[in-house]
mmCIF file of C-alpha atoms in Angstrom:
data_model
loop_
_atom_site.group_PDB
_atom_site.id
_atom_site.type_symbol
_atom_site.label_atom_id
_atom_site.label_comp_id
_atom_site.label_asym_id
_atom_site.label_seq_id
_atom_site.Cartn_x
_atom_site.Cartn_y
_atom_site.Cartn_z
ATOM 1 C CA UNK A 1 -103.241 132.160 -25.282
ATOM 2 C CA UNK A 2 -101.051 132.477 -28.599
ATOM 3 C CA UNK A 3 -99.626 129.145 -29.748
ATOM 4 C CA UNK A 4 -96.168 130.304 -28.968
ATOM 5 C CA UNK A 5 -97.775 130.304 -25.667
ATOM 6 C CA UNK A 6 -99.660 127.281 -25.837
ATOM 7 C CA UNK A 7 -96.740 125.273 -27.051
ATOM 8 C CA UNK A 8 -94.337 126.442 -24.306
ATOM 9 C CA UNK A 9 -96.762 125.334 -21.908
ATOM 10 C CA UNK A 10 -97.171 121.677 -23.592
ATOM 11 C CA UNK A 11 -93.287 121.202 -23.365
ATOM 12 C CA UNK A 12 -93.167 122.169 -20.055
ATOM 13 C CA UNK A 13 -95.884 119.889 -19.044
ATOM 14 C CA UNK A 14 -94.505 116.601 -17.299
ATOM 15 C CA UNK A 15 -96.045 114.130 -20.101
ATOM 16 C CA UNK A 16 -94.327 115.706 -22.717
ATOM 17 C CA UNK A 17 -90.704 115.532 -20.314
ATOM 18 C CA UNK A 18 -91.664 111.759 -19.965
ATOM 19 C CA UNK A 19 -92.212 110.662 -23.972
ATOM 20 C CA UNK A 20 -90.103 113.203 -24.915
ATOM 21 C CA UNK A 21 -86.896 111.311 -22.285
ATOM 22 C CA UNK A 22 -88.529 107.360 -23.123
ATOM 23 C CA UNK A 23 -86.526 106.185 -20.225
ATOM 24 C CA UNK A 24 -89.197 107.858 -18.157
ATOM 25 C CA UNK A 25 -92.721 106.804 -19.609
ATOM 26 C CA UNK A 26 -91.433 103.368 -20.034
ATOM 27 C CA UNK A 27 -89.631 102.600 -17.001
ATOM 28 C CA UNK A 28 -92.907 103.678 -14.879
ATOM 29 C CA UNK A 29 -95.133 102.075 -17.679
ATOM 30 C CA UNK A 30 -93.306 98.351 -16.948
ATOM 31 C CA UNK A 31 -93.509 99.264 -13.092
ATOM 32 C CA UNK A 32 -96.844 99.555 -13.962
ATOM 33 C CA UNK A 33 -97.736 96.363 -15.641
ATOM 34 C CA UNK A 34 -95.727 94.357 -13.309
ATOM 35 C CA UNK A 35 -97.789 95.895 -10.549
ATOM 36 C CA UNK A 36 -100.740 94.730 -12.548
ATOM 37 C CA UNK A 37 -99.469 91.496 -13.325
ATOM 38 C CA UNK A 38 -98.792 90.082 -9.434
ATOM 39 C CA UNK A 39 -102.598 91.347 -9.007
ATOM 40 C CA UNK A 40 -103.662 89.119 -11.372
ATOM 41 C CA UNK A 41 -101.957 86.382 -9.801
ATOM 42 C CA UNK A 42 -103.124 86.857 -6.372
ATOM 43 C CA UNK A 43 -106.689 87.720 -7.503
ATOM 44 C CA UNK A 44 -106.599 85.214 -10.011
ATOM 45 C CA UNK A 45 -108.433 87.582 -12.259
ATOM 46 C CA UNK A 46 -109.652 85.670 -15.701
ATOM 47 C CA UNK A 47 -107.145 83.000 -17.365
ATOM 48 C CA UNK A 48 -104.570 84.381 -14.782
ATOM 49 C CA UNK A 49 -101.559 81.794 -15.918
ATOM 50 C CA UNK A 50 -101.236 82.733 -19.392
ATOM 51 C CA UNK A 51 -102.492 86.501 -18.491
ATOM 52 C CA UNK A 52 -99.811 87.193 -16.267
ATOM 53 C CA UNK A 53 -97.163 85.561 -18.807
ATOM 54 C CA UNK A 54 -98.188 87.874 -21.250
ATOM 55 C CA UNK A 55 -97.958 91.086 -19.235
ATOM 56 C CA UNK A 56 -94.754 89.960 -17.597
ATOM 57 C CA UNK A 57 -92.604 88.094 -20.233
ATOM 58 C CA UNK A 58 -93.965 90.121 -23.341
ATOM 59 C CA UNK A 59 -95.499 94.042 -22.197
ATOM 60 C CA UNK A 60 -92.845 93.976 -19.229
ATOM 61 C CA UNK A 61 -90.189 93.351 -20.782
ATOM 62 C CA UNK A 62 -91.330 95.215 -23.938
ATOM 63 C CA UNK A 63 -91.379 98.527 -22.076
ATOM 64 C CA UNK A 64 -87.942 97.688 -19.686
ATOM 65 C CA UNK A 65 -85.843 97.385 -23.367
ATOM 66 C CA UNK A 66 -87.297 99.731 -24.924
ATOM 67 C CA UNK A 67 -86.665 102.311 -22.037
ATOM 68 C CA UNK A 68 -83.366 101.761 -21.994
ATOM 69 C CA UNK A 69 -82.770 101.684 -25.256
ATOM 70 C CA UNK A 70 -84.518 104.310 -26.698
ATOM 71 C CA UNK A 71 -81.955 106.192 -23.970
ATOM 72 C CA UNK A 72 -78.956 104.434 -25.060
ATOM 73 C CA UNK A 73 -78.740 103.984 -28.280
ATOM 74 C CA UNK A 74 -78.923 107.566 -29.605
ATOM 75 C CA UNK A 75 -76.358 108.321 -27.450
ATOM 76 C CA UNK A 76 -73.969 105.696 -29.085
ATOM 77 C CA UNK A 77 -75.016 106.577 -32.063
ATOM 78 C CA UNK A 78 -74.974 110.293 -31.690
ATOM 79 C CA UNK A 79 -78.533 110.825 -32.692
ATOM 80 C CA UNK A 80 -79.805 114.272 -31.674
ATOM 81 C CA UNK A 81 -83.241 114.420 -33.213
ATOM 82 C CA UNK A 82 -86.132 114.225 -31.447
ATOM 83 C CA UNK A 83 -87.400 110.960 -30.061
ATOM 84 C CA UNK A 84 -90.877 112.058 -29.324
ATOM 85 C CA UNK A 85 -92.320 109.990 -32.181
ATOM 86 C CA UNK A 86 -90.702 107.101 -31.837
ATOM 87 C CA UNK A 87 -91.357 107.024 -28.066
ATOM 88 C CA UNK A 88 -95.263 107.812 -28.540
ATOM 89 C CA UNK A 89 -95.527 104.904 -31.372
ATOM 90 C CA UNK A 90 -93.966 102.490 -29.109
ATOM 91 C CA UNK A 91 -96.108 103.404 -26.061
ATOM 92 C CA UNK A 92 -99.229 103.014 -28.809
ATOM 93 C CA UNK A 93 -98.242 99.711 -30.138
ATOM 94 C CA UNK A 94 -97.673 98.053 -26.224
ATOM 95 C CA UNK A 95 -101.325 99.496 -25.071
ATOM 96 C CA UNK A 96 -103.046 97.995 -28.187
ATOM 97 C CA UNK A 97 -101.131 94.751 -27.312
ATOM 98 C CA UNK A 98 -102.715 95.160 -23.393
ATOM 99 C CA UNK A 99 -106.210 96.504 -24.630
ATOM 100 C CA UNK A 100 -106.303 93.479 -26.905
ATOM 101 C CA UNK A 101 -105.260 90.811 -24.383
ATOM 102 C CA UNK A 102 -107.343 91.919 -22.383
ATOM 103 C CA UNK A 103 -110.432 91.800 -24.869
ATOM 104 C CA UNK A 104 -109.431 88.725 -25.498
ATOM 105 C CA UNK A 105 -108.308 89.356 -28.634
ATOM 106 C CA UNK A 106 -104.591 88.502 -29.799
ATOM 107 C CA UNK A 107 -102.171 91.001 -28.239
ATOM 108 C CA UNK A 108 -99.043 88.906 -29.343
ATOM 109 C CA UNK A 109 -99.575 90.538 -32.874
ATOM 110 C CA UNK A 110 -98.558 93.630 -31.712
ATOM 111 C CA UNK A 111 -95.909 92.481 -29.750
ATOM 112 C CA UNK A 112 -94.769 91.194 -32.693
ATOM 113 C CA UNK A 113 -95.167 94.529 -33.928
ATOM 114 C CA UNK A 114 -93.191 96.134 -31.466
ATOM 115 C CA UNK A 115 -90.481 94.018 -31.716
ATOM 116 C CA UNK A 116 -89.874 94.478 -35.289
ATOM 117 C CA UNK A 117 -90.013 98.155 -35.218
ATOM 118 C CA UNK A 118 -88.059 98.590 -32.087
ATOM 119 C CA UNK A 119 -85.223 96.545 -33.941
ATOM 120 C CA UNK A 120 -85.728 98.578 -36.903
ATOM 121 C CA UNK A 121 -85.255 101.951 -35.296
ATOM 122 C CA UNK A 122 -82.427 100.642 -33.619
ATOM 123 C CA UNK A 123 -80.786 99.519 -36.609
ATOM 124 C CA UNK A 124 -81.522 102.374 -38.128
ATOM 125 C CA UNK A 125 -79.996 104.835 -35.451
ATOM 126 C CA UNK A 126 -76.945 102.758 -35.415
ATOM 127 C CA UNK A 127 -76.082 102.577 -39.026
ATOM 128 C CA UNK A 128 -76.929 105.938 -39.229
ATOM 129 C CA UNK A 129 -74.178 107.085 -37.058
ATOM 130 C CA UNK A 130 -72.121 104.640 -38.933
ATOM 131 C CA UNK A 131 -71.584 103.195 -35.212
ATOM 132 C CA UNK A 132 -71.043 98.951 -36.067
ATOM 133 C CA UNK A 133 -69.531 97.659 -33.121
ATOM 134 C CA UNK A 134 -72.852 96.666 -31.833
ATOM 135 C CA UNK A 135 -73.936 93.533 -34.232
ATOM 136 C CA UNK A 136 -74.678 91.401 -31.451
ATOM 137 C CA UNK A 137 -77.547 93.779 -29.992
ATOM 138 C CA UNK A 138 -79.310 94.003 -33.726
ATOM 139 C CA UNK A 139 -78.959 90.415 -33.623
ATOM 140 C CA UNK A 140 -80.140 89.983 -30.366
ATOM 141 C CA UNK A 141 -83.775 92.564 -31.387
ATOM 142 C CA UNK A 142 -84.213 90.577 -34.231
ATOM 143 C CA UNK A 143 -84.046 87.231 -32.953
ATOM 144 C CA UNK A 144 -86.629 88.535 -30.658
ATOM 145 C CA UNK A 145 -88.412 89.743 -33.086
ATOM 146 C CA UNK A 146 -88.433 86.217 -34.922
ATOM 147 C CA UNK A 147 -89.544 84.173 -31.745
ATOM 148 C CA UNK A 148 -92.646 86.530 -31.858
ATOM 149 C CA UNK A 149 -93.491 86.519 -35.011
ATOM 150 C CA UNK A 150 -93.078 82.578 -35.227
ATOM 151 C CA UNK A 151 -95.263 82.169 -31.806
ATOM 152 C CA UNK A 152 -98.240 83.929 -34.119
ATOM 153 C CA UNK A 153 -97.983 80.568 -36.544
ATOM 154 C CA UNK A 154 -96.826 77.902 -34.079
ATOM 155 C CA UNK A 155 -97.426 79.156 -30.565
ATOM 156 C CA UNK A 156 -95.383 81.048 -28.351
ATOM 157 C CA UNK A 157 -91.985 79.333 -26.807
ATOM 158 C CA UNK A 158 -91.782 81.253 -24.054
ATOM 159 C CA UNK A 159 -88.522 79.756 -23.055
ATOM 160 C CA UNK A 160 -86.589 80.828 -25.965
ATOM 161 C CA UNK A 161 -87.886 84.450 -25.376
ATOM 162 C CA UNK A 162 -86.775 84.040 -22.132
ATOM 163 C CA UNK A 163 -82.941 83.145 -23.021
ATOM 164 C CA UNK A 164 -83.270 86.136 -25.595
ATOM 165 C CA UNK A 165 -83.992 88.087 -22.916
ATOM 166 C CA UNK A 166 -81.176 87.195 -20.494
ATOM 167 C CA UNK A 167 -78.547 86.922 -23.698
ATOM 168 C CA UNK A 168 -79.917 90.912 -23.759
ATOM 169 C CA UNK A 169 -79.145 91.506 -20.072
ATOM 170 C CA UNK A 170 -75.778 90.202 -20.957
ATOM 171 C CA UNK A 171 -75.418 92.735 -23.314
ATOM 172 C CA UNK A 172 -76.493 95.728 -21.313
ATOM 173 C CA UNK A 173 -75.282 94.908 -18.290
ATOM 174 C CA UNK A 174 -71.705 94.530 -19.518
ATOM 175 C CA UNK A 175 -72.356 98.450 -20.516
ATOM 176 C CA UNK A 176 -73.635 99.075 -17.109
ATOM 177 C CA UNK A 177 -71.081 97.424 -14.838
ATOM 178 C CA UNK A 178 -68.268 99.422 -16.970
ATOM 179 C CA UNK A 179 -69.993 102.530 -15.073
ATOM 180 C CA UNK A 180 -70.565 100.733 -12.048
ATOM 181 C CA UNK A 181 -66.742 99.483 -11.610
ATOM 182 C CA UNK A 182 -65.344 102.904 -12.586
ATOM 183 C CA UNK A 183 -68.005 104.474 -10.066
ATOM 184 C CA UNK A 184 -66.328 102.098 -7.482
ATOM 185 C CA UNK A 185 -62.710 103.021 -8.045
ATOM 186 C CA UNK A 186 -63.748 106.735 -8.185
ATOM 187 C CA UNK A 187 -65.040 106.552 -4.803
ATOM 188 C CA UNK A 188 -61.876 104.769 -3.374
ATOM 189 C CA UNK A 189 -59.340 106.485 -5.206
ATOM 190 C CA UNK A 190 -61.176 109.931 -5.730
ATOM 191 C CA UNK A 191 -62.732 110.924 -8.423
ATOM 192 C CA UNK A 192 -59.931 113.996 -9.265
ATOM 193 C CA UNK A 193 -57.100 111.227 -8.166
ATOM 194 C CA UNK A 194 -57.911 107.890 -9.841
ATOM 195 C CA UNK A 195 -55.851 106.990 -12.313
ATOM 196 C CA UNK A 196 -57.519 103.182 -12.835
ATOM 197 C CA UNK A 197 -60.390 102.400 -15.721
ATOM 198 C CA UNK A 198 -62.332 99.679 -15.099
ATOM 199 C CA UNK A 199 -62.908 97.344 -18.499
ATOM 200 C CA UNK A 200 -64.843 94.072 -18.117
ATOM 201 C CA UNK A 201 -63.941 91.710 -19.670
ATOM 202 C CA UNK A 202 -65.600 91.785 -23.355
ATOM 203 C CA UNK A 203 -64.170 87.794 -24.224
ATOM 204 C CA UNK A 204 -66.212 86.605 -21.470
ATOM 205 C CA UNK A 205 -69.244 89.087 -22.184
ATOM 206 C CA UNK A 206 -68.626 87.696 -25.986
ATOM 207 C CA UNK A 207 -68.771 83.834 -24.491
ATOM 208 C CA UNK A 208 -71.832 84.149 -22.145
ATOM 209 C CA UNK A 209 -73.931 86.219 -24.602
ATOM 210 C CA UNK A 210 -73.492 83.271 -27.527
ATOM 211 C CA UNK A 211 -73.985 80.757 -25.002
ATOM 212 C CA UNK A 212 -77.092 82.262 -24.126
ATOM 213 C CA UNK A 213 -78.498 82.998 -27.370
ATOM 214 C CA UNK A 214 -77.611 79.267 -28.988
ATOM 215 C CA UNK A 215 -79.964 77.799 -25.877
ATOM 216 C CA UNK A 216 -82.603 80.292 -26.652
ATOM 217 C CA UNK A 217 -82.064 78.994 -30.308
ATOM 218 C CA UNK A 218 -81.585 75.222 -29.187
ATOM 219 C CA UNK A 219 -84.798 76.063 -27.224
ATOM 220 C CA UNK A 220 -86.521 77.310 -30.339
ATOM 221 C CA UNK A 221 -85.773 74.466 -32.477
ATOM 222 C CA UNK A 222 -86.689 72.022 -29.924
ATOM 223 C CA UNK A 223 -83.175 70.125 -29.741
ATOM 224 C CA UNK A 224 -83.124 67.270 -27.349
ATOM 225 C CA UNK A 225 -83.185 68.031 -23.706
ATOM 226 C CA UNK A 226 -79.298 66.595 -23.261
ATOM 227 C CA UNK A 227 -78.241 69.268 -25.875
ATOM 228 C CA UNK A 228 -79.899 71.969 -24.101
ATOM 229 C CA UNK A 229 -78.493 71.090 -20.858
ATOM 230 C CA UNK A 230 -75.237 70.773 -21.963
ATOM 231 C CA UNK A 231 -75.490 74.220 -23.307
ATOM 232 C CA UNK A 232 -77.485 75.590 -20.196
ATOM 233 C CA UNK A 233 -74.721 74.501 -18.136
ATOM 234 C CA UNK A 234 -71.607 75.644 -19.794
ATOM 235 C CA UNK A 235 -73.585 79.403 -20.092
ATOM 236 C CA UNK A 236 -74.133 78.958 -16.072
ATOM 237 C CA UNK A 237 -70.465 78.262 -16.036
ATOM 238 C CA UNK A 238 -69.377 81.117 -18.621
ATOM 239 C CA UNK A 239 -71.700 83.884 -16.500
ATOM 240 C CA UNK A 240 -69.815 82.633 -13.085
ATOM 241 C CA UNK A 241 -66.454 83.267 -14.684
ATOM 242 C CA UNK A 242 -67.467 86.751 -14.796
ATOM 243 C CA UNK A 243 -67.445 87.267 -11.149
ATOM 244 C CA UNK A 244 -63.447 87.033 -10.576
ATOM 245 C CA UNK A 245 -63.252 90.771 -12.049
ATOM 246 C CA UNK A 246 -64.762 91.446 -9.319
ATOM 247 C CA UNK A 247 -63.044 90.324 -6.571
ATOM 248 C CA UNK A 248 -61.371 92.905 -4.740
ATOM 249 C CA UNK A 249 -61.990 94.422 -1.509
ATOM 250 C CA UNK A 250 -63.360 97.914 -2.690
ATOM 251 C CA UNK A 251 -66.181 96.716 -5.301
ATOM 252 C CA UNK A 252 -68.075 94.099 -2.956
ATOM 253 C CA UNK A 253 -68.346 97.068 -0.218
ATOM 254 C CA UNK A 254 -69.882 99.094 -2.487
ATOM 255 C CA UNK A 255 -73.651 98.550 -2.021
ATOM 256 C CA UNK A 256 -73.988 98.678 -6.002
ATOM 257 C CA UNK A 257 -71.370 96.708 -7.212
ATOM 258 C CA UNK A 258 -72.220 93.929 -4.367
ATOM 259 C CA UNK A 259 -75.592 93.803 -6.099
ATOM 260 C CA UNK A 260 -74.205 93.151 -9.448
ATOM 261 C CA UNK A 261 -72.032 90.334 -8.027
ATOM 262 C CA UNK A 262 -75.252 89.143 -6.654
ATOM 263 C CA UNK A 263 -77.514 89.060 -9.573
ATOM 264 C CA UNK A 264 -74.668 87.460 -11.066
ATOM 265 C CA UNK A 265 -74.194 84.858 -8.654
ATOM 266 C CA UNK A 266 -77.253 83.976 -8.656
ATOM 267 C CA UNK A 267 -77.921 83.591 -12.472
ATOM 268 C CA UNK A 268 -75.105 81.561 -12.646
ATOM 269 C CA UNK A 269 -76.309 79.016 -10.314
ATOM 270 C CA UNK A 270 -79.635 78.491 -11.819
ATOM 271 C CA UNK A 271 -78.548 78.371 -15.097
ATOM 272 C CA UNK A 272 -76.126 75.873 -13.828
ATOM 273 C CA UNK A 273 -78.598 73.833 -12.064
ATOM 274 C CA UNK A 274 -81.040 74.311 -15.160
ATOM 275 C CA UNK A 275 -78.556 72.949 -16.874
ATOM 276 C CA UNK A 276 -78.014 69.546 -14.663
ATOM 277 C CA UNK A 277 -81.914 69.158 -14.295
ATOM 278 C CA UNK A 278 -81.683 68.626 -18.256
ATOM 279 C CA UNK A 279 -78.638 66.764 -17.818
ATOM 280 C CA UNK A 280 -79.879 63.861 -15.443
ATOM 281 C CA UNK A 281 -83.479 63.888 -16.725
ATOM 282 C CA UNK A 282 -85.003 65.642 -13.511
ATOM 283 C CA UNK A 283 -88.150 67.534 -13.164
ATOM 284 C CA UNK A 284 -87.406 70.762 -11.825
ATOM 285 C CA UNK A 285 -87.569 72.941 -15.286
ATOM 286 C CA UNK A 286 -90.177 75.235 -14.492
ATOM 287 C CA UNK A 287 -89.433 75.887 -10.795
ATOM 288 C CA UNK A 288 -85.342 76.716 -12.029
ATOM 289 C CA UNK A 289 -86.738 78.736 -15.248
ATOM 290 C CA UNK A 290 -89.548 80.601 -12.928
ATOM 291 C CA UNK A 291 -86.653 81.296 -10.818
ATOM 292 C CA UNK A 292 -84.185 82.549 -14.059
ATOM 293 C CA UNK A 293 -87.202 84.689 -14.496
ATOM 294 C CA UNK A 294 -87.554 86.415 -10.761
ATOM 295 C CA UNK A 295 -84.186 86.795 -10.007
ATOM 296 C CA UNK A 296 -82.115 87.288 -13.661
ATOM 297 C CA UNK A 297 -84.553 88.751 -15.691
ATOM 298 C CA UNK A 298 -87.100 90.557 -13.126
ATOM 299 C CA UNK A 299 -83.773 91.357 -10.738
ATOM 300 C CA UNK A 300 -81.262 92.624 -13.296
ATOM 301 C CA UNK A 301 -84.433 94.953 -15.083
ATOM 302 C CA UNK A 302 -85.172 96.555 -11.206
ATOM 303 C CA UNK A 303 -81.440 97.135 -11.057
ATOM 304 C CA UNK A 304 -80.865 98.843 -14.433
ATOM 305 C CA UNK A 305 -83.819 100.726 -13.748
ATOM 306 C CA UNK A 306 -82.249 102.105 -10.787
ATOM 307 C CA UNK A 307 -78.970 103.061 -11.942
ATOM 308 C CA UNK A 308 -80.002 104.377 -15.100
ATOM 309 C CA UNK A 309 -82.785 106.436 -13.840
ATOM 310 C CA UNK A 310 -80.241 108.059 -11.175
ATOM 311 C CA UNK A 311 -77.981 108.781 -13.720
ATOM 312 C CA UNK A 312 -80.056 110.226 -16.208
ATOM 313 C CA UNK A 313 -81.546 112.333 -13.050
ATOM 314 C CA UNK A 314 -78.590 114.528 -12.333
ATOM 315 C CA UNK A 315 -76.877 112.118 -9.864
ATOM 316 C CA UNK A 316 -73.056 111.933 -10.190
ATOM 317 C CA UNK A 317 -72.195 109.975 -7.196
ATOM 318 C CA UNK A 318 -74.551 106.753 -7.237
ATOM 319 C CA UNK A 319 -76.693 105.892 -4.277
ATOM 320 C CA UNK A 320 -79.517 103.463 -4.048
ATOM 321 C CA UNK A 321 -82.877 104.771 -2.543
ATOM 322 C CA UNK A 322 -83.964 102.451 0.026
ATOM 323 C CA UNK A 323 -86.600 100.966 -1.784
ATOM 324 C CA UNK A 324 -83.487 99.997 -4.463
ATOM 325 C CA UNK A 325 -81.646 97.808 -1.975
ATOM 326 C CA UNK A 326 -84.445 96.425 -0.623
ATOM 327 C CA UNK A 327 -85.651 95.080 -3.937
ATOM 328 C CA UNK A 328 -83.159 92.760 -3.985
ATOM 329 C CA UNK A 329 -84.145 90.961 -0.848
ATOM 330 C CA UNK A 330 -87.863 90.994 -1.843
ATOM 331 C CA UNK A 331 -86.907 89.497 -4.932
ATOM 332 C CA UNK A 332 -84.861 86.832 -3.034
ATOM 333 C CA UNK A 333 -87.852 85.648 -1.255
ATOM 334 C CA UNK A 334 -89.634 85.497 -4.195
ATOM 335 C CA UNK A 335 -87.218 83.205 -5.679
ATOM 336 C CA UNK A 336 -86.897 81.052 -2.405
ATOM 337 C CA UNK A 337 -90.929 80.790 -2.009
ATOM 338 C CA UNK A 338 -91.349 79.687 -6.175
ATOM 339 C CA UNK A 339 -88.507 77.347 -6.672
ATOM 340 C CA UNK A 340 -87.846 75.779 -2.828
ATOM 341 C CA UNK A 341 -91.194 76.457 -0.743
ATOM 342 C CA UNK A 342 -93.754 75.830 -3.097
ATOM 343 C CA UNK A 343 -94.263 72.041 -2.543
ATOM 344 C CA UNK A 344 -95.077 72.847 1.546
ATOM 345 C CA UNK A 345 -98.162 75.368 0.700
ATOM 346 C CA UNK A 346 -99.602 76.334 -2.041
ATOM 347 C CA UNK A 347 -99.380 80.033 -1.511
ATOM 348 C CA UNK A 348 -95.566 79.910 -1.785
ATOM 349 C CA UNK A 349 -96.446 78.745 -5.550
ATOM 350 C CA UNK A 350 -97.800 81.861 -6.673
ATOM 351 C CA UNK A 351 -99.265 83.728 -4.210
ATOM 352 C CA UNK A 352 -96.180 84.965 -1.799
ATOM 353 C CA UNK A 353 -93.795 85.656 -5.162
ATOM 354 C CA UNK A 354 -96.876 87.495 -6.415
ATOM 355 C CA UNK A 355 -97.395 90.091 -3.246
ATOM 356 C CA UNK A 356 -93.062 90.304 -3.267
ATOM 357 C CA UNK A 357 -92.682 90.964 -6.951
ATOM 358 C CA UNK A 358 -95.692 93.276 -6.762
ATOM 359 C CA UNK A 359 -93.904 94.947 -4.007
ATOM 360 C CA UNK A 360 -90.782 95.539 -5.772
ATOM 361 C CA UNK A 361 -92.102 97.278 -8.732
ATOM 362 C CA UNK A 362 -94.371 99.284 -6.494
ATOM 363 C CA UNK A 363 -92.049 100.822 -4.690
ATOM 364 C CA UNK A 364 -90.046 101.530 -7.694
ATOM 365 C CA UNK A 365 -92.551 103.416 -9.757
ATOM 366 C CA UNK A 366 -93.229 105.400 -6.330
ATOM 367 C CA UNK A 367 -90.036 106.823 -5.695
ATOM 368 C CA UNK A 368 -89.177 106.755 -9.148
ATOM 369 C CA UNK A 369 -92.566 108.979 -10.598
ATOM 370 C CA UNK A 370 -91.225 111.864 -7.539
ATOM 371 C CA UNK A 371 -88.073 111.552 -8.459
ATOM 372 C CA UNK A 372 -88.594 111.474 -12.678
ATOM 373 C CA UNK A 373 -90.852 114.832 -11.858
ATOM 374 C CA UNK A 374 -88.232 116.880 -9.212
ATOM 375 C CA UNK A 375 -85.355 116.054 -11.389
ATOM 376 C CA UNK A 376 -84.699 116.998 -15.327
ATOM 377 C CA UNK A 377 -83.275 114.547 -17.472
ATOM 378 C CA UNK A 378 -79.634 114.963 -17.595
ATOM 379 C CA UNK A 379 -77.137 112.766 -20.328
ATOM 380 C CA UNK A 380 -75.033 110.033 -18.232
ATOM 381 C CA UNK A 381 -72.580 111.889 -16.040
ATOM 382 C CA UNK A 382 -69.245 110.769 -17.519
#
């Protein structure tokens, strides 16, 4: 075969249409490790606690922001090169991380690693389409970045990264229900007759994000636990005062904008109630934050997976797969067996939100790999 030949074949081949498309390879790569990760809980294979807080709060959610925005960005920044490389060095850098964890070597380096290159890429993509209306999101990869590279001297605060994380979700997810609400209104209205165009509310998106970031900060520098609460609870407050944009009839019958309103819903109440905890001097903390964790950050990653993958695979009018919708509830239980249950039996501590979250990501990388490989990648249908 001629290397004309051999080179059509290559970018035909279904690897190549994953690295080449990053939403792809990473999506199913974090399905992946969070399949991983619930097995190490339930088997409690080697140091399991701080094993499965590695793959989950560091390679997880690694591989779920870079997917998305290694899809996004170059879109608002108008990038049209190639992303192969930067896609395959990303993929490297999180499998060293893994392979070294799992040697028992230091895999935060890496992630440290990955971090600061993702933010630089970004950074560089944006400036280079002279595209600076998104400030907060280079803020938001480099104070990531920091947190890493600061847990290599003085030990991860995995509670900060956690904030970071949600402050992110904030970011994105304003993006994403801007598509959602205007999906909405297109199917009420028609998409040839609707005249309406649905804007969330960027003040609020603004107010939650900051509040979110200064507790992962107030985290980070170890302020006293009645500062952080105070802080916690107005950002509980701030992220419930997003819902009233969506209270009309025609978005919470919408099986995708109900589970928006959801997520929501439920992020505000446990940052609320993380909040108060700190507030009065309780000792719930780690059940609230383990629950910030299952249903914000593991719930609101599932559901951008799902609506960005559908979008980028050729589907114009949105519709959950099963397993989409039903990843919600499993990730309810989850939540209910590791912050209410888990003083009856033991199992509800780790075991049952384990076998659910496990469950969730399974499905996901299952219908997702068919769909990923019957469908080309299409840009966001507008």
């Amino acid at each position: 075969m001629n290397l004309k030949g051999e080179y059509t074949l290559i970018k035909d081949s279904l690897i190549y249409d994953f690295f080449a498309h990053p939403m792809r390879i990473y999506y199913i790569f974090a399905g992946i490790l969070a399949i991983f990760g619930a097995l190490v809980l339930i088997f409690r294979i080697g140091d399991f606690i701080s094993f499965h807080q590695f793959i989950f709060l560091e390679l997880f959610c690694a591989a779920a922001f870079c997917g998305f925005l290694f899809t996004a960005v170059p879109d608002w920044a108008n990038y049209k090169k190639s992303l192969m490389s930067y896609s395959i060095s990303g993929f490297v850098i999180l499998i060293l991380a893994l392979i070294s964890q799992i040697l028992g070597f230091n895999g935060h380096i890496f992630i440290a690693i990955f971090w600061s290159f993702l933010a630089l890429v970004v950074s560089f993509w944006l400036i280079l389409g002279k595209n600076y209306d998104n400030f907060a999101l280079i803020f938001l990869l480099f104070s990531i970045a920091l947190v890493e590279i600061l847990g290599l001297f003085y030990g991860l605060n995995s509670y900060a990264l956690l904030h970071c994380y949600v402050a992110g979700i904030i970011l994105i997810g304003f993006r994403v229900s801007m598509t959602l609400g205007n999906l909405a209104l297109d199917k009420k209205f028609g998409k040839d007759n609707n005249t309406y165009t649905f804007i969330p509310n960027p003040i609020l998106k603004n107010i939650s994000f900051l509040s979110i970031i200064t507790l992962a900060y107030a985290t980070l520098l170890n302020l006293n636990l009645e500062t952080q609460g105070f802080i916690a609870f107005g950002a509980g407050l701030i992220t419930l005062s997003l819902l009233a944009q969506w209270h009309y009839k025609f978005f919470l019958s919408v099986h995708y904008t109900l589970i928006y309103y959801i997520l929501l819903l439920g992020s505000g109440i446990l940052y609320n109630a993380f909040g108060l905890n700190l507030l009065l001097g309780l000792d719930f903390s780690s059940k609230i934050l383990h629950g910030i964790t299952i249903w914000t950050l593991l719930g609101f990653v599932f559901f951008i997976f799902n609506v960005s993958s559908l979008r980028h695979s050729g589907q114009v009018v949105l519709n959950l797969p099963i397993c989409g919708k039903m990843g919600l509830g499993f990730l309810f239980i989850a939540v209910i067996s590791r912050v209410f249950l888990s003083d009856f039996w033991d199992s509800f501590y780790i075991t049952v939100p384990a076998i659910f979250v496990g469950l969730v990501f399974l499905m996901f990388s299952g219908r997702y790999f068919i769909i990923y490989k019957n469908n080309p990648f299409t840009d966001d249908p507008k």
